[in-house]
């Protein structure tokens, strides 16, 4: 079967750095997305990786290792507004998006 | 450019009632999707469409129906509502299947 694993919840301090991991086992791989979802709102796009390596976008970076079936989202200089759920999703061999359950990130002052 | 819009925002249904959740996108996207999200859980795909006139089942299609008569609209029909269908429903669209999906604001449905 297809599986995506993320930690259920993480806590970090304002101004710090946090890394949210995602491991996947899917039938094929055609890219990996990270989305942010604030409570009561819709998911919004953060990043997309299809090749190995690090993609940096401001305070957010996303890393992919296809051989290890592993990705992480790195958030720097954390702000209170970063409190949200972070969803990892993989595009499988049928070009369908397989979603993880999400990681709830709690930022403390 | 409104993006993806959904109506209604919130609805309470009685068991056995039916309703249609509306979804419209103005980005000329080929692909449209319906997801449900239960509290503390990830997104589960109900139905999707690759273009007008073409729809297919996702992971959890039972109890739902869809149609796609135009590129813009992708309504989701609930027949004989059950408490298990209490959830938040998101509509999304993308130009191609492997591209970024854009989500509507969601419809919160409570079945009592």
Short mmCIF file of C-alpha atoms in Angstrom, two decimals:
data_model
loop_
_atom_site.label_atom_id
_atom_site.label_comp_id
_atom_site.label_asym_id
_atom_site.label_seq_id
_atom_site.Cartn_x
_atom_site.Cartn_y
_atom_site.Cartn_z
CA UNK A 1 0.00 0.00 0.00
CA UNK A 2 0.90 3.64 -0.16
CA UNK A 3 1.98 5.38 3.01
CA UNK A 4 3.17 8.80 4.07
CA UNK A 5 4.42 9.35 7.61
CA UNK A 6 4.75 12.66 9.42
CA UNK A 7 4.95 13.45 13.13
CA UNK A 8 1.52 14.29 14.50
CA UNK A 9 2.56 17.36 16.46
CA UNK A 10 5.67 19.45 17.09
CA UNK A 11 6.37 22.41 19.37
CA UNK A 12 8.97 25.11 18.78
CA UNK A 13 9.89 28.52 20.12
CA UNK A 14 9.42 31.83 18.34
CA UNK A 15 12.63 32.81 16.53
CA UNK A 16 13.97 29.26 16.45
CA UNK A 17 14.35 26.71 13.63
CA UNK A 18 12.20 23.61 13.21
CA UNK A 19 12.46 20.66 10.82
CA UNK A 20 9.35 18.66 9.90
CA UNK A 21 10.09 15.25 8.43
CA UNK A 22 8.11 13.24 5.92
CA UNK A 23 8.83 9.68 4.83
CA UNK A 24 6.93 8.01 2.04
CA UNK A 25 6.35 4.63 0.45
CA UNK A 26 4.39 5.04 -2.76
CA UNK A 27 3.91 3.30 -6.07
CA UNK A 28 6.25 5.49 -8.06
CA UNK A 29 7.26 9.07 -7.49
CA UNK A 30 6.59 12.17 -9.56
CA UNK A 31 7.17 14.91 -7.04
CA UNK A 32 6.50 15.94 -3.47
CA UNK A 33 4.50 18.91 -2.20
CA UNK A 34 4.38 20.72 1.12
CA UNK A 35 1.24 22.66 1.99
CA UNK A 36 0.45 24.86 4.97
CA UNK A 37 -2.98 24.77 6.58
CA UNK A 38 -4.02 27.20 9.29
CA UNK A 39 -6.79 26.04 11.61
CA UNK A 40 -10.19 26.39 9.95
CA UNK A 41 -8.70 27.33 6.60
CA UNK A 42 -7.83 25.66 3.32
CA UNK A 43 -4.36 24.27 2.53
CA UNK A 44 -2.06 26.61 0.63
CA UNK A 45 0.99 25.67 -1.45
CA UNK A 46 4.44 26.04 0.10
CA UNK A 47 6.91 24.07 -2.00
CA UNK A 48 7.45 21.40 -4.61
CA UNK A 49 10.43 19.04 -5.00
CA UNK A 50 10.95 16.58 -7.82
CA UNK A 51 14.77 16.32 -7.84
CA UNK A 52 17.06 15.53 -4.90
CA UNK A 53 18.34 18.45 -2.95
CA UNK A 54 17.31 21.58 -1.15
CA UNK A 55 14.85 24.19 -2.43
CA UNK A 56 14.97 27.47 -0.54
CA UNK A 57 12.20 30.02 -0.49
CA UNK A 58 12.67 32.78 2.05
CA UNK A 59 12.34 31.44 5.59
CA UNK A 60 11.14 28.07 4.29
CA UNK A 61 13.27 25.34 2.68
CA UNK A 62 12.33 21.86 1.53
CA UNK A 63 14.69 18.92 1.02
CA UNK A 64 14.18 15.71 -0.90
CA UNK A 65 16.04 12.39 -1.05
CA UNK A 66 14.31 10.06 -3.48
CA UNK A 67 16.58 7.11 -2.69
CA UNK A 68 15.60 7.32 0.99
CA UNK A 69 11.93 8.18 0.41
CA UNK A 70 12.43 11.18 2.64
CA UNK A 71 11.72 14.88 2.70
CA UNK A 72 11.82 17.62 5.27
CA UNK A 73 10.48 21.13 5.57
CA UNK A 74 12.75 23.57 7.38
CA UNK A 75 11.28 26.70 8.90
CA UNK A 76 13.68 29.39 10.10
CA UNK A 77 13.15 32.47 12.30
CA UNK A 78 9.83 31.09 13.46
CA UNK A 79 6.96 33.52 13.88
CA UNK A 80 3.70 33.03 15.76
CA UNK A 81 1.85 33.07 12.43
CA UNK A 82 3.73 29.87 11.47
CA UNK A 83 1.50 27.96 13.90
CA UNK A 84 -0.37 25.69 11.49
CA UNK A 85 -0.52 22.17 10.14
CA UNK A 86 2.00 21.20 7.48
CA UNK A 87 0.91 18.60 4.95
CA UNK A 88 3.26 16.43 2.92
CA UNK A 89 1.86 15.00 -0.33
CA UNK A 90 3.47 12.75 -2.96
CA UNK A 91 2.56 12.43 -6.64
CA UNK A 92 2.53 8.70 -7.39
CA UNK A 93 3.06 6.78 -10.65
CA UNK A 94 -0.55 7.46 -11.71
CA UNK A 95 -0.02 11.18 -11.10
CA UNK A 96 -2.38 11.01 -8.13
CA UNK A 97 -1.60 13.03 -5.02
CA UNK A 98 -1.21 10.94 -1.87
CA UNK A 99 -1.57 13.02 1.32
CA UNK A 100 0.01 12.59 4.71
CA UNK A 101 -2.08 13.29 7.82
CA UNK A 102 -0.18 16.50 8.51
CA UNK A 103 2.02 17.82 11.32
CA UNK A 104 0.53 20.34 13.71
CA UNK A 105 3.19 22.91 14.59
CA UNK A 106 2.75 24.88 17.80
CA UNK A 107 4.87 28.00 18.24
CA UNK A 108 5.45 29.25 21.77
CA UNK A 109 6.65 32.78 22.65
CA UNK B 1 -9.64 36.30 -10.40
CA UNK B 2 -11.60 34.63 -7.58
CA UNK B 3 -9.73 31.30 -7.75
CA UNK B 4 -11.78 28.41 -6.31
CA UNK B 5 -15.08 29.27 -4.66
CA UNK B 6 -17.35 26.97 -2.66
CA UNK B 7 -20.88 27.32 -1.36
CA UNK B 8 -22.28 26.99 1.21
CA UNK B 9 -19.70 27.70 3.93
CA UNK B 10 -21.62 25.80 6.56
CA UNK B 11 -24.65 23.51 6.55
CA UNK B 12 -26.54 21.32 8.97
CA UNK B 13 -28.38 18.34 7.50
CA UNK B 14 -30.70 15.80 9.03
CA UNK B 15 -30.02 12.12 8.47
CA UNK B 16 -31.46 11.05 5.13
CA UNK B 17 -31.53 14.51 3.59
CA UNK B 18 -29.61 15.31 0.42
CA UNK B 19 -27.71 18.36 -0.73
CA UNK B 20 -25.29 19.65 -3.35
CA UNK B 21 -22.01 21.33 -2.53
CA UNK B 22 -21.06 23.82 -5.21
CA UNK B 23 -17.53 24.42 -6.50
CA UNK B 24 -16.43 26.83 -9.21
CA UNK B 25 -12.98 27.79 -10.49
CA UNK B 26 -12.07 30.60 -12.86
CA UNK B 27 -8.47 29.58 -13.63
CA UNK B 28 -9.35 27.39 -16.63
CA UNK B 29 -7.92 24.38 -14.82
CA UNK B 30 -8.43 20.94 -16.32
CA UNK B 31 -8.37 18.99 -13.05
CA UNK B 32 -10.81 19.38 -10.19
CA UNK B 33 -11.01 17.45 -6.93
CA UNK B 34 -13.25 16.92 -3.94
CA UNK B 35 -11.68 16.08 -0.59
CA UNK B 36 -13.03 15.55 2.86
CA UNK B 37 -11.04 16.27 5.99
CA UNK B 38 -12.07 14.89 9.35
CA UNK B 39 -10.79 16.57 12.55
CA UNK B 40 -7.06 16.04 13.03
CA UNK B 41 -6.82 13.97 9.88
CA UNK B 42 -5.39 14.38 6.42
CA UNK B 43 -7.24 14.93 3.18
CA UNK B 44 -9.11 12.03 1.62
CA UNK B 45 -9.99 12.17 -2.08
CA UNK B 46 -13.68 11.58 -2.82
CA UNK B 47 -13.90 12.19 -6.58
CA UNK B 48 -11.86 13.95 -9.20
CA UNK B 49 -12.28 15.10 -12.79
CA UNK B 50 -9.69 15.45 -15.55
CA UNK B 51 -11.92 17.62 -17.71
CA UNK B 52 -15.51 18.41 -18.63
CA UNK B 53 -17.56 15.22 -18.93
CA UNK B 54 -14.96 13.00 -17.23
CA UNK B 55 -15.06 12.02 -13.57
CA UNK B 56 -13.50 9.22 -11.53
CA UNK B 57 -13.66 7.83 -8.02
CA UNK B 58 -11.10 8.59 -5.38
CA UNK B 59 -10.38 6.85 -2.11
CA UNK B 60 -13.77 7.38 -0.39
CA UNK B 61 -16.54 7.79 -3.03
CA UNK B 62 -19.38 5.91 -1.31
CA UNK B 63 -22.38 8.10 -0.56
CA UNK B 64 -21.36 10.81 -3.02
CA UNK B 65 -21.84 11.67 -6.67
CA UNK B 66 -20.31 14.27 -8.94
CA UNK B 67 -20.76 15.75 -12.39
CA UNK B 68 -18.59 17.99 -14.56
CA UNK B 69 -20.65 19.56 -17.32
CA UNK B 70 -18.36 22.59 -17.70
CA UNK B 71 -14.68 23.33 -17.09
CA UNK B 72 -15.58 25.74 -14.31
CA UNK B 73 -18.06 23.78 -12.18
CA UNK B 74 -17.72 20.55 -10.21
CA UNK B 75 -20.65 20.01 -7.82
CA UNK B 76 -20.65 17.25 -5.20
CA UNK B 77 -23.95 15.58 -4.41
CA UNK B 78 -24.70 13.88 -1.10
CA UNK B 79 -27.64 11.49 -1.20
CA UNK B 80 -29.16 10.18 2.04
CA UNK B 81 -26.84 12.02 4.40
CA UNK B 82 -25.37 10.00 7.27
CA UNK B 83 -23.57 11.13 10.46
CA UNK B 84 -20.35 9.63 9.03
CA UNK B 85 -20.44 12.35 6.38
CA UNK B 86 -19.95 15.07 8.99
CA UNK B 87 -16.71 16.64 7.84
CA UNK B 88 -15.09 19.61 6.13
CA UNK B 89 -15.25 19.37 2.36
CA UNK B 90 -12.63 21.04 0.18
CA UNK B 91 -12.75 21.52 -3.55
CA UNK B 92 -9.47 22.03 -5.38
CA UNK B 93 -8.25 22.50 -8.94
CA UNK B 94 -5.01 22.24 -10.88
CA UNK B 95 -3.95 22.70 -14.47
CA UNK B 96 -2.37 19.25 -14.66
CA UNK B 97 -2.52 16.35 -12.19
CA UNK B 98 1.06 16.75 -10.99
CA UNK B 99 0.86 20.50 -10.57
CA UNK B 100 -0.04 22.66 -7.60
CA UNK B 101 -3.60 22.30 -6.39
CA UNK B 102 -5.51 25.42 -5.39
CA UNK B 103 -8.15 24.98 -2.74
CA UNK B 104 -11.48 26.60 -2.05
CA UNK B 105 -12.31 27.83 1.47
CA UNK B 106 -14.21 24.67 2.39
CA UNK B 107 -17.74 23.68 3.38
CA UNK B 108 -18.36 22.55 6.93
CA UNK B 109 -21.11 19.94 7.02
CA UNK B 110 -22.80 18.60 10.13
CA UNK B 111 -25.21 15.67 9.80
CA UNK B 112 -27.46 15.11 12.80
#
